[in-house]
Amino acid sequence: MTAPKKLHIKTYGCQMNVYDSERMAEAMGAEGYVVTEVPEDADLILLNTCHIREKAAEKVYSDLGRLRPLRDARPDLKIGVAGCVAQAEGAEIMARQPLVDLVVGPQTYHRLPEMMRRVEAGEKALDTEMPPEDKFDHLPRLRTPVAKPSAFLTVQEGCDKFCAFCVVPYTRGAEVSRPPARLLDEARALVDRGVREITLLGQNVNAYHGAGPDGRTWSLADLIGAMGDLEGLARIRFTTSHPNDMTDDLIAAHGEMPKLMPYLHLPVQSGSDRILKAMNRKHTAESYVALIDRLRAARPDLALSGDFIVGFPGETEADFEDTMTLVRRVGYAAAYSFRYSARPGTPAAEKPDVPQDVAVDRLHRLQALLTEQQRAAQDAMVGHETSVLFEKAGRQPGQLIGKSEHLMAVHAEAPDSLLGQVVQVRVTESKTNSLAAKLI
Ligand code: SAH
Ligand code: SF4
Ligand code: F3S
């Protein structure tokens, strides 16, 4: 018998890429490939890439360059590029880096086995179509054992919003919702294998509208409600949402569905109406804050997180101050902030950039404020009870680490038997990036 072939996948970018990497591993698993964490051992190395900012995209080329010695040592090593850089740059990738044997976009990776057969035969393979068929209908059902009690499940893909700075509508294509019946099957399969928490994923997850088995169109709140009935599933989360798709039933769900965790990632990008308009966000700072008020009325302990872009073309000091004001009004438990990066093909890329030193300075000021708020949110937990889903061993012997309801890292002294369990704890201390707690 020959040894099985080995596949190494490096994942960049968002959680959807994490989910896709698992699906690609399963598609190749059906072809006899086993996953290795060690690139040196691999027969096939796949980079599942992100195009969202220039740095992320350029990283792919420096990582590809670093594979050269491996390929020189083992000429039969195959190298592929998947994900959003693959979609955006296609054949250019092979032209710029001849090491690459295969380029596959996010909507065609169900064809990976067939593409690999061509590569094995000495050809190069490229597929960045946006085919009409649903790749999930052509991928093997979940088989691999789940290592973690918390899993991702892509329910919606693509984006029709076309924010002026963003590549996602081009790299992922139009919005598509997967049917609820398939999703409930997949969720059940995850729960059967020990998963206790599922995070529903979509570039615009709250725009979800799936064709239900009852002939109705299901909203995200409908889907969460049905998932909530799955016995053994303890927690549900969803990400990422757009403010304009935060419907009444979804707001109400935060107060009504006990398995839905009190944490919401709701990007706003800027607090300036002028910049929001230039970004084509189609909401105002005021409407966003009003929405937050409604969410907090439904679920008073809701922890909020957001995304921010500073230095969008035309952003003045006054615009930036509006962002700082919005952040002070909302109070975030966590946040991601980025310096604007001009992306080829997007409308904003045509406009002149804010000087780099100005943008860097604003980013530092915003991050200082957001870090302060994150600390305050953590500190406020001391003395309070929360549930934790223990996911792995902690740094100290006898310790386990997991996530609180508010998605904060929590460690506590706990027996290994509690791994993969949801447990009540009392928070005793707020550390730099985690909470210390005691079992109750
Ligand atoms: N669909 C999600 C996430 C999109 S990408 C949403 O609409 O919120 C994640 C984040 O990357 C965005 O929220 C935005 O803050 C940031 N981002 C996207 N394009 C960017 C760009 N060109 N430059 C800097 N940050 C960007
Ligand atoms: Fe990008 Fe805007 Fe779509 Fe989010 S809503 S993926 S930021 S275009
Ligand atoms: Fe990046 Fe594509 Fe996700 S561009 S953020 S990997 S959708």
Tab-separated table of C-alpha atoms and ligand atoms in Angstrom:
chain	number	residue	atom	x	y	z
A	1	MET	CA	0.000	0.000	0.000
A	2	THR	CA	1.251	3.481	-0.752
A	3	ALA	CA	1.186	6.131	1.968
A	4	PRO	CA	-1.713	8.602	1.696
A	5	LYS	CA	-0.951	11.937	0.100
A	6	LYS	CA	-0.699	14.887	2.421
A	7	LEU	CA	-2.331	18.284	2.183
A	8	HIS	CA	-1.323	21.428	4.033
A	9	ILE	CA	-3.675	24.434	3.988
A	10	LYS	CA	-2.723	27.901	5.194
A	11	THR	CA	-5.751	30.103	5.830
A	12	TYR	CA	-5.756	33.913	5.653
A	13	GLY	CA	-8.613	36.380	6.143
A	14	CYS	CA	-12.054	35.905	7.606
A	15	GLN	CA	-13.916	33.046	9.292
A	16	MET	CA	-15.546	32.130	6.026
A	17	ASN	CA	-12.121	31.165	4.730
A	18	VAL	CA	-11.652	28.996	7.838
A	19	TYR	CA	-14.897	27.228	6.975
A	20	ASP	CA	-13.921	26.904	3.293
A	21	SER	CA	-10.513	25.458	4.216
A	22	GLU	CA	-12.254	22.722	6.196
A	23	ARG	CA	-14.542	21.984	3.235
A	24	MET	CA	-11.550	21.836	0.851
A	25	ALA	CA	-9.775	19.462	3.234
A	26	GLU	CA	-12.857	17.244	3.165
A	27	ALA	CA	-13.164	17.381	-0.613
A	28	MET	CA	-9.526	16.285	-0.909
A	29	GLY	CA	-10.013	13.830	1.961
A	30	ALA	CA	-12.501	11.993	-0.246
A	31	GLU	CA	-9.613	11.687	-2.755
A	32	GLY	CA	-7.366	10.081	-0.135
A	33	TYR	CA	-5.487	13.145	1.087
A	34	VAL	CA	-4.840	13.578	4.803
A	35	VAL	CA	-4.224	16.970	6.377
A	36	THR	CA	-0.823	17.829	7.797
A	37	GLU	CA	0.091	20.875	9.882
A	38	VAL	CA	3.679	20.633	8.558
A	39	PRO	CA	4.206	22.205	5.112
A	40	GLU	CA	7.490	20.277	4.674
A	41	ASP	CA	5.530	16.984	4.789
A	42	ALA	CA	2.897	18.011	2.259
A	43	ASP	CA	2.382	16.780	-1.322
A	44	LEU	CA	-0.029	19.655	-1.906
A	45	ILE	CA	0.121	23.092	-0.270
A	46	LEU	CA	-2.941	25.308	-0.612
A	47	LEU	CA	-2.971	28.971	0.387
A	48	ASN	CA	-6.549	30.062	1.067
A	49	THR	CA	-6.156	33.777	0.601
A	50	CYS	CA	-7.685	37.160	1.484
A	51	HIS	CA	-7.864	40.234	-0.755
A	52	ILE	CA	-9.489	42.688	1.649
A	53	ARG	CA	-6.455	44.953	2.196
A	54	GLU	CA	-3.235	45.324	0.208
A	55	LYS	CA	-1.113	43.876	3.008
A	56	ALA	CA	-3.187	40.694	3.152
A	57	ALA	CA	-2.923	40.186	-0.610
A	58	GLU	CA	0.809	40.922	-0.802
A	59	LYS	CA	1.519	38.501	2.060
A	60	VAL	CA	0.432	35.695	-0.242
A	61	TYR	CA	3.242	36.466	-2.701
A	62	SER	CA	5.918	36.623	-0.007
A	63	ASP	CA	4.655	33.313	1.401
A	64	LEU	CA	4.680	31.776	-2.086
A	65	GLY	CA	8.273	32.947	-2.581
A	66	ARG	CA	9.210	31.190	0.644
A	67	LEU	CA	7.969	27.875	-0.763
A	68	ARG	CA	10.681	27.921	-3.455
A	69	PRO	CA	13.290	25.880	-1.450
A	70	LEU	CA	10.631	23.281	-0.618
A	71	ARG	CA	9.741	22.880	-4.281
A	72	ASP	CA	13.435	22.741	-5.268
A	73	ALA	CA	13.951	19.929	-2.772
A	74	ARG	CA	10.804	18.086	-3.906
A	75	PRO	CA	9.918	18.872	-7.519
A	76	ASP	CA	6.684	16.849	-7.271
A	77	LEU	CA	5.274	19.184	-4.578
A	78	LYS	CA	2.104	20.880	-5.892
A	79	ILE	CA	1.156	24.422	-4.898
A	80	GLY	CA	-2.291	25.987	-5.165
A	81	VAL	CA	-3.858	29.370	-4.436
A	82	ALA	CA	-7.513	29.470	-3.358
A	83	GLY	CA	-9.777	32.156	-1.920
A	84	CYS	CA	-10.253	35.813	-2.665
A	85	VAL	CA	-6.836	36.646	-4.161
A	86	ALA	CA	-7.372	33.707	-6.515
A	87	GLN	CA	-10.733	35.157	-7.535
A	88	ALA	CA	-9.442	38.718	-7.931
A	89	GLU	CA	-6.161	38.008	-9.728
A	90	GLY	CA	-6.731	34.654	-11.459
A	91	ALA	CA	-4.105	33.825	-14.086
A	92	GLU	CA	-1.967	36.816	-13.034
A	93	ILE	CA	-0.930	34.780	-9.993
A	94	MET	CA	0.666	32.101	-12.161
A	95	ALA	CA	2.308	34.756	-14.307
A	96	ARG	CA	3.784	36.508	-11.287
A	97	GLN	CA	4.721	33.309	-9.439
A	98	PRO	CA	5.362	30.336	-11.763
A	99	LEU	CA	5.571	27.990	-8.753
A	100	VAL	CA	1.783	27.999	-8.641
A	101	ASP	CA	0.142	24.942	-10.241
A	102	LEU	CA	-3.459	25.689	-9.449
A	103	VAL	CA	-5.716	28.708	-8.882
A	104	VAL	CA	-9.255	28.159	-7.592
A	105	GLY	CA	-11.842	30.769	-6.560
A	106	PRO	CA	-14.150	30.638	-3.525
A	107	GLN	CA	-17.143	29.498	-5.613
A	108	THR	CA	-15.494	26.609	-7.495
A	109	TYR	CA	-13.480	24.674	-4.944
A	110	HIS	CA	-15.842	21.709	-5.212
A	111	ARG	CA	-13.987	21.131	-8.491
A	112	LEU	CA	-10.648	20.861	-6.688
A	113	PRO	CA	-10.344	17.037	-7.029
A	114	GLU	CA	-10.855	17.218	-10.793
A	115	MET	CA	-8.421	20.152	-11.043
A	116	MET	CA	-5.821	18.204	-9.073
A	117	ARG	CA	-6.073	15.347	-11.545
A	118	ARG	CA	-5.099	17.780	-14.292
A	119	VAL	CA	-2.240	19.108	-12.175
A	120	GLU	CA	-1.011	15.534	-11.521
A	121	ALA	CA	-0.961	15.077	-15.297
A	122	GLY	CA	1.454	18.000	-15.553
A	123	GLU	CA	-0.984	20.767	-16.499
A	124	LYS	CA	-1.749	24.016	-14.736
A	125	ALA	CA	-5.344	24.418	-13.575
A	126	LEU	CA	-7.352	27.629	-13.200
A	127	ASP	CA	-11.016	28.009	-12.264
A	128	THR	CA	-12.450	31.309	-11.059
A	129	GLU	CA	-15.934	30.969	-12.464
A	130	MET	CA	-19.022	31.995	-10.535
A	131	PRO	CA	-21.013	28.909	-11.562
A	132	PRO	CA	-24.791	28.687	-11.230
A	133	GLU	CA	-24.590	25.457	-9.225
A	134	ASP	CA	-24.194	25.567	-5.451
A	135	LYS	CA	-20.763	24.218	-4.526
A	136	PHE	CA	-22.149	22.906	-1.240
A	137	ASP	CA	-24.384	20.498	-3.183
A	138	HIS	CA	-21.252	19.001	-4.749
A	139	LEU	CA	-19.074	18.743	-1.664
A	140	PRO	CA	-18.876	15.630	0.517
A	141	ARG	CA	-20.991	15.649	3.676
A	142	LEU	CA	-19.094	16.419	6.889
A	143	ARG	CA	-16.891	13.458	7.809
A	144	THR	CA	-13.803	14.599	9.626
A	145	PRO	CA	-13.858	14.507	13.405
A	146	VAL	CA	-14.430	17.916	14.941
A	147	ALA	CA	-11.549	18.950	17.154
A	148	LYS	CA	-13.214	21.928	18.809
A	149	PRO	CA	-16.567	22.303	20.567
A	150	SER	CA	-17.172	25.564	18.690
A	151	ALA	CA	-17.739	25.409	14.932
A	152	PHE	CA	-18.449	27.733	12.005
A	153	LEU	CA	-21.281	27.150	9.576
A	154	THR	CA	-21.562	29.269	6.413
A	155	VAL	CA	-25.245	30.057	5.824
A	156	GLN	CA	-24.963	32.966	3.399
A	157	GLU	CA	-22.266	34.058	1.000
A	158	GLY	CA	-21.490	37.012	-1.159
A	159	CYS	CA	-22.574	40.621	-0.945
A	160	ASP	CA	-24.768	42.977	-2.959
A	161	LYS	CA	-23.952	46.083	-0.906
A	162	PHE	CA	-20.940	47.431	-2.812
A	163	CYS	CA	-19.429	49.639	-0.132
A	164	ALA	CA	-17.088	51.906	-2.079
A	165	PHE	CA	-13.909	50.526	-0.469
A	166	CYS	CA	-14.652	46.790	-0.488
A	167	VAL	CA	-13.607	43.905	-2.754
A	168	VAL	CA	-15.977	41.303	-1.303
A	169	PRO	CA	-18.836	41.783	-3.832
A	170	TYR	CA	-16.257	41.101	-6.576
A	171	THR	CA	-14.386	38.220	-4.918
A	172	ARG	CA	-17.372	36.370	-3.449
A	173	GLY	CA	-20.061	37.335	-5.915
A	174	ALA	CA	-23.748	38.017	-5.362
A	175	GLU	CA	-25.587	37.225	-2.149
A	176	VAL	CA	-26.708	33.598	-1.914
A	177	SER	CA	-28.464	31.951	1.047
A	178	ARG	CA	-28.172	28.201	1.630
A	179	PRO	CA	-31.458	26.327	2.218
A	180	PRO	CA	-32.449	25.894	5.897
A	181	ALA	CA	-32.970	22.120	5.569
A	182	ARG	CA	-29.345	21.591	4.499
A	183	LEU	CA	-28.109	23.891	7.229
A	184	LEU	CA	-30.102	22.134	9.944
A	185	ASP	CA	-28.701	18.783	8.709
A	186	GLU	CA	-25.182	20.138	8.856
A	187	ALA	CA	-25.752	21.646	12.300
A	188	ARG	CA	-27.145	18.329	13.556
A	189	ALA	CA	-24.074	16.511	12.208
A	190	LEU	CA	-21.843	18.967	14.068
A	191	VAL	CA	-23.760	18.559	17.327
A	192	ASP	CA	-23.617	14.756	16.997
A	193	ARG	CA	-19.849	15.062	16.964
A	194	GLY	CA	-19.621	17.125	20.126
A	195	VAL	CA	-20.047	20.693	18.886
A	196	ARG	CA	-21.833	22.845	21.499
A	197	GLU	CA	-21.589	26.263	19.863
A	198	ILE	CA	-22.237	27.187	16.231
A	199	THR	CA	-21.391	30.534	14.668
A	200	LEU	CA	-23.503	31.155	11.583
A	201	LEU	CA	-21.364	32.866	8.956
A	202	GLY	CA	-22.077	35.176	6.072
A	203	GLN	CA	-20.500	38.296	4.563
A	204	ASN	CA	-23.937	39.756	5.178
A	205	VAL	CA	-25.340	37.112	7.431
A	206	ASN	CA	-28.359	39.074	8.595
A	207	ALA	CA	-29.510	39.470	4.984
A	208	TYR	CA	-30.072	35.691	5.072
A	209	HIS	CA	-33.222	34.616	3.225
A	210	GLY	CA	-33.345	30.859	2.675
A	211	ALA	CA	-35.959	28.843	0.790
A	212	GLY	CA	-37.586	26.951	3.664
A	213	PRO	CA	-38.968	23.401	3.444
A	214	ASP	CA	-42.375	24.911	4.306
A	215	GLY	CA	-42.354	27.041	1.146
A	216	ARG	CA	-41.718	30.219	3.145
A	217	THR	CA	-38.620	32.383	2.936
A	218	TRP	CA	-36.781	32.036	6.225
A	219	SER	CA	-35.076	35.008	7.834
A	220	LEU	CA	-31.944	34.665	9.944
A	221	ALA	CA	-34.142	34.882	13.059
A	222	ASP	CA	-36.210	31.939	11.732
A	223	LEU	CA	-33.049	29.925	11.168
A	224	ILE	CA	-31.681	30.750	14.623
A	225	GLY	CA	-35.021	29.738	16.133
A	226	ALA	CA	-34.904	26.338	14.406
A	227	MET	CA	-31.252	25.823	15.372
A	228	GLY	CA	-32.236	26.626	18.943
A	229	ASP	CA	-34.444	23.521	18.942
A	230	LEU	CA	-31.448	21.243	18.291
A	231	GLU	CA	-30.870	19.251	21.436
A	232	GLY	CA	-27.244	19.336	22.574
A	233	LEU	CA	-26.517	22.678	20.932
A	234	ALA	CA	-25.918	25.179	23.728
A	235	ARG	CA	-24.919	28.386	21.990
A	236	ILE	CA	-25.581	30.215	18.730
A	237	ARG	CA	-23.755	33.242	17.328
A	238	PHE	CA	-23.755	34.915	13.924
A	239	THR	CA	-21.407	37.195	12.025
A	240	THR	CA	-21.022	39.576	10.114
A	241	SER	CA	-24.071	41.812	10.026
A	242	HIS	CA	-24.882	45.008	8.165
A	243	PRO	CA	-26.852	47.673	10.094
A	244	ASN	CA	-29.427	47.974	7.304
A	245	ASP	CA	-30.416	44.301	7.524
A	246	MET	CA	-31.001	44.288	11.282
A	247	THR	CA	-34.701	43.408	11.058
A	248	ASP	CA	-37.283	43.598	13.851
A	249	ASP	CA	-37.466	39.812	14.285
A	250	LEU	CA	-33.680	39.588	14.630
A	251	ILE	CA	-33.601	42.400	17.185
A	252	ALA	CA	-36.364	40.665	19.140
A	253	ALA	CA	-34.494	37.331	18.913
A	254	HIS	CA	-31.756	38.786	21.101
A	255	GLY	CA	-34.234	39.118	23.928
A	256	GLU	CA	-36.200	35.936	23.261
A	257	MET	CA	-33.830	33.156	22.288
A	258	PRO	CA	-31.806	31.929	25.248
A	259	LYS	CA	-29.227	30.086	23.116
A	260	LEU	CA	-28.415	33.222	21.126
A	261	MET	CA	-25.367	34.716	22.840
A	262	PRO	CA	-25.463	38.386	23.928
A	263	TYR	CA	-22.722	39.506	21.568
A	264	LEU	CA	-23.121	41.282	18.259
A	265	HIS	CA	-20.535	42.285	15.677
A	266	LEU	CA	-22.083	45.233	13.868
A	267	PRO	CA	-19.572	47.180	11.759
A	268	VAL	CA	-20.210	50.896	11.246
A	269	GLN	CA	-16.892	51.890	9.559
A	270	SER	CA	-17.208	55.624	10.315
A	271	GLY	CA	-19.124	58.044	12.523
A	272	SER	CA	-19.257	60.793	9.894
A	273	ASP	CA	-22.377	60.995	7.720
A	274	ARG	CA	-20.366	62.612	4.949
A	275	ILE	CA	-17.910	59.707	4.903
A	276	LEU	CA	-20.652	57.091	5.335
A	277	LYS	CA	-22.308	58.523	2.236
A	278	ALA	CA	-19.028	58.466	0.290
A	279	MET	CA	-18.572	54.870	1.451
A	280	ASN	CA	-22.033	53.984	0.073
A	281	ARG	CA	-23.018	52.544	3.447
A	282	LYS	CA	-26.616	53.798	3.085
A	283	HIS	CA	-27.038	54.518	6.797
A	284	THR	CA	-26.160	57.426	9.066
A	285	ALA	CA	-24.327	57.605	12.371
A	286	GLU	CA	-27.617	58.532	14.035
A	287	SER	CA	-29.533	55.578	12.564
A	288	TYR	CA	-26.756	53.242	13.711
A	289	VAL	CA	-26.851	54.579	17.275
A	290	ALA	CA	-30.668	54.334	17.293
A	291	LEU	CA	-30.354	50.713	16.194
A	292	ILE	CA	-27.904	49.996	19.015
A	293	ASP	CA	-30.407	51.514	21.465
A	294	ARG	CA	-33.132	49.166	20.212
A	295	LEU	CA	-30.831	46.156	20.470
A	296	ARG	CA	-29.866	47.092	24.015
A	297	ALA	CA	-33.521	47.548	24.917
A	298	ALA	CA	-34.121	43.960	23.720
A	299	ARG	CA	-31.004	42.608	25.447
A	300	PRO	CA	-29.514	44.968	28.049
A	301	ASP	CA	-26.289	42.954	28.556
A	302	LEU	CA	-25.517	42.830	24.812
A	303	ALA	CA	-21.772	43.226	24.137
A	304	LEU	CA	-21.024	45.069	20.907
A	305	SER	CA	-18.144	44.867	18.534
A	306	GLY	CA	-17.497	46.761	15.328
A	307	ASP	CA	-15.204	47.432	12.394
A	308	PHE	CA	-13.758	50.857	11.611
A	309	ILE	CA	-11.858	52.296	8.683
A	310	VAL	CA	-9.795	55.444	9.206
A	311	GLY	CA	-8.310	57.570	6.466
A	312	PHE	CA	-11.005	56.886	3.871
A	313	PRO	CA	-10.432	59.302	0.919
A	314	GLY	CA	-11.611	62.790	1.887
A	315	GLU	CA	-11.752	62.093	5.654
A	316	THR	CA	-11.062	65.332	7.543
A	317	GLU	CA	-10.102	65.769	11.177
A	318	ALA	CA	-13.748	66.716	11.880
A	319	ASP	CA	-14.972	63.497	10.205
A	320	PHE	CA	-12.551	61.499	12.289
A	321	GLU	CA	-13.734	63.259	15.462
A	322	ASP	CA	-17.285	62.157	14.542
A	323	THR	CA	-16.034	58.567	14.565
A	324	MET	CA	-14.477	59.072	18.021
A	325	THR	CA	-17.783	60.557	19.226
A	326	LEU	CA	-19.776	57.601	17.915
A	327	VAL	CA	-17.389	55.162	19.609
A	328	ARG	CA	-17.806	57.030	22.919
A	329	ARG	CA	-21.596	56.933	22.553
A	330	VAL	CA	-21.795	53.213	21.750
A	331	GLY	CA	-19.097	51.734	23.992
A	332	TYR	CA	-17.602	48.639	22.357
A	333	ALA	CA	-16.531	45.461	24.143
A	334	ALA	CA	-14.279	44.618	21.197
A	335	ALA	CA	-13.445	46.172	17.836
A	336	TYR	CA	-11.348	45.890	14.712
A	337	SER	CA	-9.950	49.045	13.167
A	338	PHE	CA	-8.038	49.415	9.941
A	339	ARG	CA	-6.243	52.052	7.947
A	340	TYR	CA	-7.995	52.454	4.612
A	341	SER	CA	-6.331	50.440	1.864
A	342	ALA	CA	-7.143	51.330	-1.749
A	343	ARG	CA	-8.248	48.188	-3.596
A	344	PRO	CA	-8.012	47.910	-7.375
A	345	GLY	CA	-11.402	47.927	-9.077
A	346	THR	CA	-13.331	49.541	-6.207
A	347	PRO	CA	-14.845	53.028	-6.689
A	348	ALA	CA	-12.959	54.569	-3.750
A	349	ALA	CA	-9.611	53.565	-5.259
A	350	GLU	CA	-10.071	56.342	-7.843
A	351	LYS	CA	-9.900	59.026	-5.143
A	352	PRO	CA	-6.782	60.562	-3.578
A	353	ASP	CA	-5.625	58.988	-0.293
A	354	VAL	CA	-5.374	60.822	3.027
A	355	PRO	CA	-1.637	61.317	3.767
A	356	GLN	CA	-0.232	58.189	5.406
A	357	ASP	CA	1.091	59.874	8.575
A	358	VAL	CA	-2.306	61.485	9.182
A	359	ALA	CA	-4.116	58.156	8.776
A	360	VAL	CA	-1.625	56.328	11.001
A	361	ASP	CA	-2.018	58.956	13.714
A	362	ARG	CA	-5.827	58.677	13.584
A	363	LEU	CA	-5.653	54.898	13.729
A	364	HIS	CA	-3.523	55.095	16.883
A	365	ARG	CA	-5.949	57.494	18.555
A	366	LEU	CA	-8.954	55.350	17.665
A	367	GLN	CA	-7.239	52.165	18.801
A	368	ALA	CA	-6.292	53.749	22.126
A	369	LEU	CA	-9.960	54.588	22.751
A	370	LEU	CA	-11.173	51.144	21.651
A	371	THR	CA	-8.580	49.410	23.851
A	372	GLU	CA	-9.732	51.501	26.808
A	373	GLN	CA	-13.341	50.450	26.148
A	374	GLN	CA	-12.377	46.808	25.788
A	375	ARG	CA	-10.613	46.975	29.163
A	376	ALA	CA	-13.630	48.618	30.768
A	377	ALA	CA	-15.946	45.922	29.387
A	378	GLN	CA	-13.660	43.226	30.763
A	379	ASP	CA	-13.191	44.917	34.136
A	380	ALA	CA	-16.967	45.259	34.489
A	381	MET	CA	-17.237	41.458	34.480
A	382	VAL	CA	-15.248	41.029	37.720
A	383	GLY	CA	-17.484	39.614	40.444
A	384	HIS	CA	-20.158	38.568	37.940
A	385	GLU	CA	-21.322	35.162	36.795
A	386	THR	CA	-21.117	34.023	33.198
A	387	SER	CA	-21.166	30.731	31.349
A	388	VAL	CA	-17.996	29.513	29.664
A	389	LEU	CA	-17.563	26.957	26.916
A	390	PHE	CA	-14.219	25.304	27.716
A	391	GLU	CA	-12.271	24.720	24.500
A	392	LYS	CA	-8.724	23.719	25.435
A	393	ALA	CA	-6.117	23.278	28.169
A	394	GLY	CA	-4.804	26.486	29.708
A	395	ARG	CA	-1.195	27.580	30.092
A	396	GLN	CA	-1.041	26.462	33.746
A	397	PRO	CA	-1.533	22.789	34.611
A	398	GLY	CA	-5.074	22.067	35.760
A	399	GLN	CA	-6.446	25.066	33.882
A	400	LEU	CA	-8.940	25.193	31.025
A	401	ILE	CA	-9.604	28.098	28.633
A	402	GLY	CA	-12.825	28.975	26.913
A	403	LYS	CA	-15.082	31.818	25.821
A	404	SER	CA	-17.640	33.680	27.877
A	405	GLU	CA	-21.088	34.616	26.592
A	406	HIS	CA	-19.529	37.943	25.571
A	407	LEU	CA	-16.794	36.126	23.620
A	408	MET	CA	-14.126	37.068	26.168
A	409	ALA	CA	-11.358	34.534	26.843
A	410	VAL	CA	-11.795	33.013	30.314
A	411	HIS	CA	-9.486	30.655	32.178
A	412	ALA	CA	-10.278	28.709	35.331
A	413	GLU	CA	-9.024	25.745	37.294
A	414	ALA	CA	-11.172	22.932	36.017
A	415	PRO	CA	-10.910	19.172	35.401
A	416	ASP	CA	-10.361	17.957	31.825
A	417	SER	CA	-13.785	16.326	31.982
A	418	LEU	CA	-15.255	19.828	31.504
A	419	LEU	CA	-13.611	20.279	28.086
A	420	GLY	CA	-16.334	20.877	25.534
A	421	GLN	CA	-18.871	21.711	28.262
A	422	VAL	CA	-20.708	24.926	29.047
A	423	VAL	CA	-20.098	25.718	32.718
A	424	GLN	CA	-21.117	28.542	35.088
A	425	VAL	CA	-18.199	30.512	36.575
A	426	ARG	CA	-17.653	33.656	38.617
A	427	VAL	CA	-15.101	36.118	37.225
A	428	THR	CA	-12.369	36.924	39.773
A	429	GLU	CA	-9.889	39.045	37.829
A	430	SER	CA	-9.538	41.011	34.594
A	431	LYS	CA	-6.152	40.348	32.929
A	432	THR	CA	-4.641	41.912	29.791
A	433	ASN	CA	-6.597	39.889	27.248
A	434	SER	CA	-8.529	37.437	29.354
A	435	LEU	CA	-10.566	36.930	32.497
A	436	ALA	CA	-9.662	34.676	35.421
A	437	ALA	CA	-12.622	32.827	36.937
A	438	LYS	CA	-13.674	30.185	39.448
A	439	LEU	CA	-16.148	27.365	38.872
A	440	ILE	CA	-19.430	27.810	40.725
B	1	SAH	N1	-19.150	41.910	5.371
B	1	SAH	C1	-18.590	42.459	6.500
B	1	SAH	C2	-17.069	42.421	6.553
B	1	SAH	C3	-16.301	42.857	5.395
B	1	SAH	S1	-14.565	42.805	5.505
B	1	SAH	C4	-19.156	43.826	6.705
B	1	SAH	O1	-19.817	44.355	5.859
B	1	SAH	O2	-18.959	44.377	7.760
B	1	SAH	C5	-14.177	43.163	7.156
B	1	SAH	C6	-13.779	44.565	7.427
B	1	SAH	O3	-12.615	44.909	6.718
B	1	SAH	C7	-14.779	45.607	7.041
B	1	SAH	O4	-15.827	45.723	7.958
B	1	SAH	C8	-13.937	46.838	6.975
B	1	SAH	O5	-13.844	47.476	8.220
B	1	SAH	C9	-12.573	46.312	6.586
B	1	SAH	N2	-12.247	46.647	5.205
B	1	SAH	C10	-12.872	46.261	4.082
B	1	SAH	N3	-12.318	46.828	2.992
B	1	SAH	C11	-11.290	47.587	3.448
B	1	SAH	C12	-10.334	48.441	2.809
B	1	SAH	N4	-10.321	48.621	1.500
B	1	SAH	N5	-9.419	49.069	3.595
B	1	SAH	C13	-9.426	48.917	4.934
B	1	SAH	N6	-10.311	48.144	5.575
B	1	SAH	C14	-11.233	47.475	4.853
B	2	SF4	FE1	-17.898	44.731	1.928
B	2	SF4	FE2	-19.826	46.448	2.507
B	2	SF4	FE3	-20.418	44.014	1.591
B	2	SF4	FE4	-19.425	44.303	4.021
B	2	SF4	S1	-21.416	45.121	3.293
B	2	SF4	S2	-18.799	42.784	2.505
B	2	SF4	S3	-18.014	45.999	3.800
B	2	SF4	S4	-19.357	45.630	0.452
B	3	F3S	FE1	-10.809	38.376	2.897
B	3	F3S	FE2	-12.363	37.243	1.141
B	3	F3S	FE3	-12.920	37.078	3.717
B	3	F3S	S1	-11.337	39.170	0.905
B	3	F3S	S2	-12.134	38.990	4.508
B	3	F3S	S3	-11.165	36.200	2.727
B	3	F3S	S4	-14.363	37.289	2.052
